[in-house]
Coordinates of N, CA and C in Angstrom, one line a residue:
X617 N 149.0 208.1 56.4 CA 149.8 209.1 55.6 C 150.2 208.5 54.3
X618 N 150.3 207.2 54.2 CA 150.7 206.5 52.9 C 149.6 206.7 51.9
X619 N 148.4 206.7 52.3 CA 147.3 206.8 51.3 C 147.3 208.1 50.5
X620 N 147.4 209.3 51.1 CA 147.5 210.5 50.3 C 148.7 210.6 49.5
X621 N 149.8 210.0 50.0 CA 151.0 210.0 49.2 C 150.8 209.1 48.0
X622 N 150.2 208.0 48.1 CA 149.9 207.1 46.9 C 149.0 207.8 45.9
X623 N 148.0 208.5 46.4 CA 147.1 209.2 45.5 C 147.8 210.3 44.8
X624 N 148.7 211.0 45.5 CA 149.5 212.0 44.9 C 150.4 211.5 43.8
X625 N 151.0 210.4 44.1 CA 151.9 209.7 43.1 C 151.1 209.3 41.9
X626 N 149.9 208.8 42.1 CA 149.0 208.4 41.0 C 148.7 209.6 40.1
X627 N 148.3 210.7 40.7 CA 148.0 211.9 40.0 C 149.2 212.4 39.2
X628 N 150.3 212.3 39.9 CA 151.6 212.8 39.3 C 151.9 211.9 38.1
X629 N 151.7 210.7 38.2 CA 152.0 209.8 37.1 C 151.0 210.0 35.9
X630 N 149.8 210.3 36.2 CA 148.8 210.6 35.2 C 149.2 211.9 34.5
X631 N 149.5 212.9 35.3 CA 150.0 214.2 34.6 C 151.2 214.0 33.8
X632 N 152.1 213.1 34.3 CA 153.4 212.8 33.6 C 153.0 212.1 32.2
X633 N 152.1 211.2 32.3 CA 151.7 210.5 31.1 C 151.1 211.5 30.1
X634 N 150.2 212.3 30.6 CA 149.6 213.3 29.7 C 150.6 214.3 29.1
X635 N 151.6 214.7 29.9 CA 152.6 215.5 29.4 C 153.5 214.8 28.3
X636 N 153.7 213.5 28.5 CA 154.4 212.7 27.5 C 153.7 212.6 26.2
X637 N 152.3 212.4 26.3 CA 151.5 212.4 25.1 C 151.5 213.7 24.3
X638 N 151.4 214.8 25.1 CA 151.4 216.2 24.5 C 152.8 216.4 23.9
X639 N 153.9 216.0 24.6 CA 155.2 216.1 24.0 C 155.3 215.4 22.7
X640 N 154.8 214.2 22.6 CA 154.9 213.4 21.4 C 154.1 214.1 20.3
X641 N 152.9 214.6 20.6 CA 152.1 215.3 19.6 C 152.8 216.6 19.1
X642 N 153.5 217.3 20.1 CA 154.2 218.5 19.7 C 155.4 218.1 18.7
X643 N 156.1 217.0 19.0 CA 157.2 216.6 18.2 C 156.6 216.2 16.8
X644 N 155.5 215.5 16.7 CA 154.9 215.2 15.4 C 154.5 216.5 14.7
X645 N 153.8 217.4 15.4 CA 153.4 218.6 14.8 C 154.6 219.4 14.3
X646 N 155.7 219.4 15.1 CA 156.9 220.2 14.7 C 157.5 219.5 13.4
X647 N 157.5 218.2 13.4 CA 158.0 217.5 12.2 C 157.2 217.9 10.9
X648 N 155.9 217.8 11.1 CA 155.0 218.2 10.0 C 155.2 219.6 9.6
X649 N 155.3 220.5 10.6 CA 155.5 221.9 10.3 C 156.8 222.1 9.5
X650 N 157.9 221.4 9.9 CA 159.2 221.5 9.2 C 159.0 221.1 7.7
X651 N 158.2 220.0 7.6 CA 158.0 219.5 6.2 C 157.2 220.5 5.4
X652 N 156.2 221.1 6.0 CA 155.4 222.2 5.3 C 156.3 223.3 4.9
X653 N 157.2 223.7 5.8 CA 158.1 224.9 5.6 C 159.0 224.5 4.4
X654 N 159.5 223.3 4.4 CA 160.5 222.9 3.4 C 159.7 222.9 2.0
X655 N 158.5 222.4 2.0 CA 157.7 222.4 0.8 C 157.4 223.8 0.3
X656 N 157.1 224.6 1.3 CA 156.8 226.0 0.9 C 158.0 226.7 0.4
X657 N 159.1 226.5 0.9 CA 160.4 227.1 0.4 C 160.7 226.6 -1.0
X658 N 160.4 225.3 -1.3 CA 160.6 224.7 -2.6 C 159.7 225.4 -3.6
X659 N 158.4 225.6 -3.2 CA 157.5 226.2 -4.0 C 157.8 227.7 -4.3
X660 N 158.4 228.4 -3.3 CA 158.8 229.8 -3.4 C 159.9 229.9 -4.5
X661 N 160.9 228.9 -4.4 CA 162.0 228.9 -5.3 C 161.4 228.7 -6.7
X662 N 160.5 227.7 -6.9 CA 159.9 227.4 -8.2 C 159.2 228.6 -8.7
X663 N 158.4 229.3 -7.9 CA 157.7 230.5 -8.4 C 158.7 231.6 -8.8
X664 N 159.8 231.7 -8.0 CA 160.8 232.7 -8.3 C 161.5 232.4 -9.7
X665 N 161.8 231.1 -9.9 CA 162.4 230.7 -11.2 C 161.4 231.0 -12.3
X666 N 160.1 230.6 -12.1 CA 159.1 230.9 -13.1 C 158.9 232.3 -13.5
X667 N 159.0 233.2 -12.4 CA 158.9 234.6 -12.7 C 160.1 235.1 -13.5
X668 N 161.3 234.6 -13.2 CA 162.5 235.0 -13.9 C 162.3 234.5 -15.4
X669 N 161.8 233.3 -15.6 CA 161.7 232.8 -16.9 C 160.6 233.6 -17.7
X670 N 159.6 234.0 -17.0 CA 158.5 234.8 -17.6 C 159.1 236.1 -18.0
X671 N 159.9 236.7 -17.2 CA 160.6 238.0 -17.6 C 161.4 237.8 -18.8
X672 N 162.2 236.7 -18.9 CA 163.0 236.5 -20.0 C 162.2 236.3 -21.3
X673 N 161.1 235.5 -21.1 CA 160.2 235.2 -22.3 C 159.6 236.5 -22.8
X674 N 159.1 237.4 -21.8 CA 158.5 238.6 -22.2 C 159.5 239.5 -23.0
X675 N 160.8 239.5 -22.6 CA 161.8 240.2 -23.3 C 162.0 239.7 -24.7
X676 N 162.0 238.3 -24.8 CA 162.2 237.7 -26.1 C 161.0 238.0 -27.0
X677 N 159.8 238.0 -26.4 CA 158.6 238.3 -27.2 C 158.7 239.8 -27.7
X678 N 159.1 240.7 -26.8 CA 159.2 242.1 -27.2 C 160.3 242.2 -28.3
X679 N 161.4 241.5 -28.2 CA 162.4 241.6 -29.3 C 161.8 241.0 -30.6
X680 N 161.1 239.9 -30.5 CA 160.5 239.4 -31.7 C 159.5 240.3 -32.3
X681 N 158.7 241.0 -31.5 CA 157.7 241.9 -32.0 C 158.4 243.1 -32.7
X682 N 159.5 243.6 -32.1 CA 160.3 244.7 -32.7 C 160.9 244.2 -34.0
X683 N 161.4 243.0 -34.0 CA 162.0 242.5 -35.3 C 161.0 242.3 -36.3
X684 N 159.8 241.8 -36.0 CA 158.8 241.6 -36.9 C 158.3 242.9 -37.5
X685 N 158.2 243.9 -36.6 CA 157.8 245.3 -37.1 C 158.8 245.8 -38.0
X686 N 160.1 245.6 -37.7 CA 161.1 246.1 -38.6 C 161.1 245.4 -40.0
X687 N 160.9 244.1 -39.9 CA 160.9 243.3 -41.2 C 159.6 243.7 -42.0
X688 N 158.5 243.9 -41.3 CA 157.3 244.3 -42.0 C 157.5 245.7 -42.6
X689 N 158.1 246.6 -41.9 CA 158.4 247.9 -42.4 C 159.3 247.9 -43.6
X690 N 160.3 247.1 -43.6 CA 161.2 246.9 -44.7 C 160.4 246.3 -45.9
X691 N 159.6 245.3 -45.6 CA 158.9 244.6 -46.7 C 157.9 245.6 -47.3
X692 N 157.2 246.4 -46.5 CA 156.2 247.3 -47.0 C 156.9 248.4 -47.8
X693 N 158.0 248.9 -47.3 CA 158.7 250.0 -48.0 C 159.4 249.4 -49.3
X694 N 159.9 248.2 -49.2 CA 160.4 247.5 -50.4 C 159.3 247.2 -51.4
X695 N 158.1 246.8 -51.0 CA 157.0 246.6 -51.9 C 156.6 247.9 -52.5
X696 N 156.5 249.0 -51.7 CA 156.2 250.3 -52.3 C 157.2 250.7 -53.3
X697 N 158.5 250.5 -53.0 CA 159.6 250.9 -53.9 C 159.4 250.1 -55.2
X698 N 159.1 248.7 -55.1 CA 159.0 247.9 -56.3 C 157.8 248.4 -57.1
X699 N 156.7 248.7 -56.5 CA 155.5 249.2 -57.2 C 155.9 250.5 -57.9
X700 N 156.5 251.4 -57.2 CA 156.9 252.7 -57.8 C 157.9 252.5 -59.0
X701 N 158.8 251.5 -58.8 CA 159.8 251.2 -59.9 C 159.1 250.7 -61.1
X702 N 158.1 249.8 -60.9 CA 157.4 249.2 -62.0 C 156.6 250.3 -62.7
X703 N 155.9 251.2 -61.9 CA 155.2 252.3 -62.5 C 156.1 253.2 -63.3
X704 N 157.2 253.5 -62.7 CA 158.2 254.4 -63.4 C 158.7 253.7 -64.7
X705 N 158.9 252.4 -64.6 CA 159.4 251.7 -65.8 C 158.3 251.7 -66.9
X706 N 157.0 251.5 -66.5 CA 155.9 251.6 -67.5 C 155.9 253.0 -68.1
X707 N 156.0 254.0 -67.3 CA 156.0 255.4 -67.8 C 157.2 255.6 -68.8
X708 N 158.4 255.1 -68.4 CA 159.5 255.2 -69.3 C 159.3 254.5 -70.6
X709 N 158.7 253.3 -70.5 CA 158.5 252.5 -71.7 C 157.5 253.3 -72.6
X710 N 156.4 253.9 -72.0 CA 155.4 254.6 -72.7 C 156.1 255.8 -73.4
X711 N 157.0 256.5 -72.7 CA 157.7 257.6 -73.3 C 158.6 257.2 -74.4
X712 N 159.3 256.1 -74.2 CA 160.2 255.6 -75.3 C 159.4 255.2 -76.5
X713 N 158.2 254.5 -76.3 CA 157.4 254.1 -77.4 C 156.8 255.4 -78.1
X714 N 156.5 256.4 -77.3 CA 156.0 257.6 -77.9 C 157.0 258.3 -78.7
X715 N 158.3 258.3 -78.3 CA 159.4 258.9 -79.1 C 159.6 258.1 -80.3
X716 N 159.5 256.8 -80.3 CA 159.6 255.9 -81.5 C 158.6 256.3 -82.5
X717 N 157.4 256.4 -82.0 CA 156.3 256.7 -82.9 C 156.4 258.1 -83.5
X718 N 157.0 259.0 -82.7 CA 157.2 260.3 -83.2 C 158.3 260.3 -84.3
X719 N 159.3 259.4 -84.1 CA 160.4 259.4 -85.0 C 160.0 258.8 -86.3
X720 N 159.0 258.0 -86.3 CA 158.6 257.3 -87.6 C 157.9 258.3 -88.4

């Protein structure tokens, strides 16, 4: 009767050793998994911050475009006003010269 009991204990010890190895592997895998999750969370936070920065940058670019459009509009209308003023001045000078010549 001792012999089957010894074989049974031997098998039980083998199974126990295998369970111990599997447990160690699970602990290692769990540690790695936690590390991956932490890294993934850090990357998620970075992506979120980058998206927020992108949104701010796009808003700033839109404001700059609007400002540039406004400045160009003012410059063009100012340039047109200057050209019109110069042309009007030329016409006024021509009229004044014409009146002088008529007066002589």
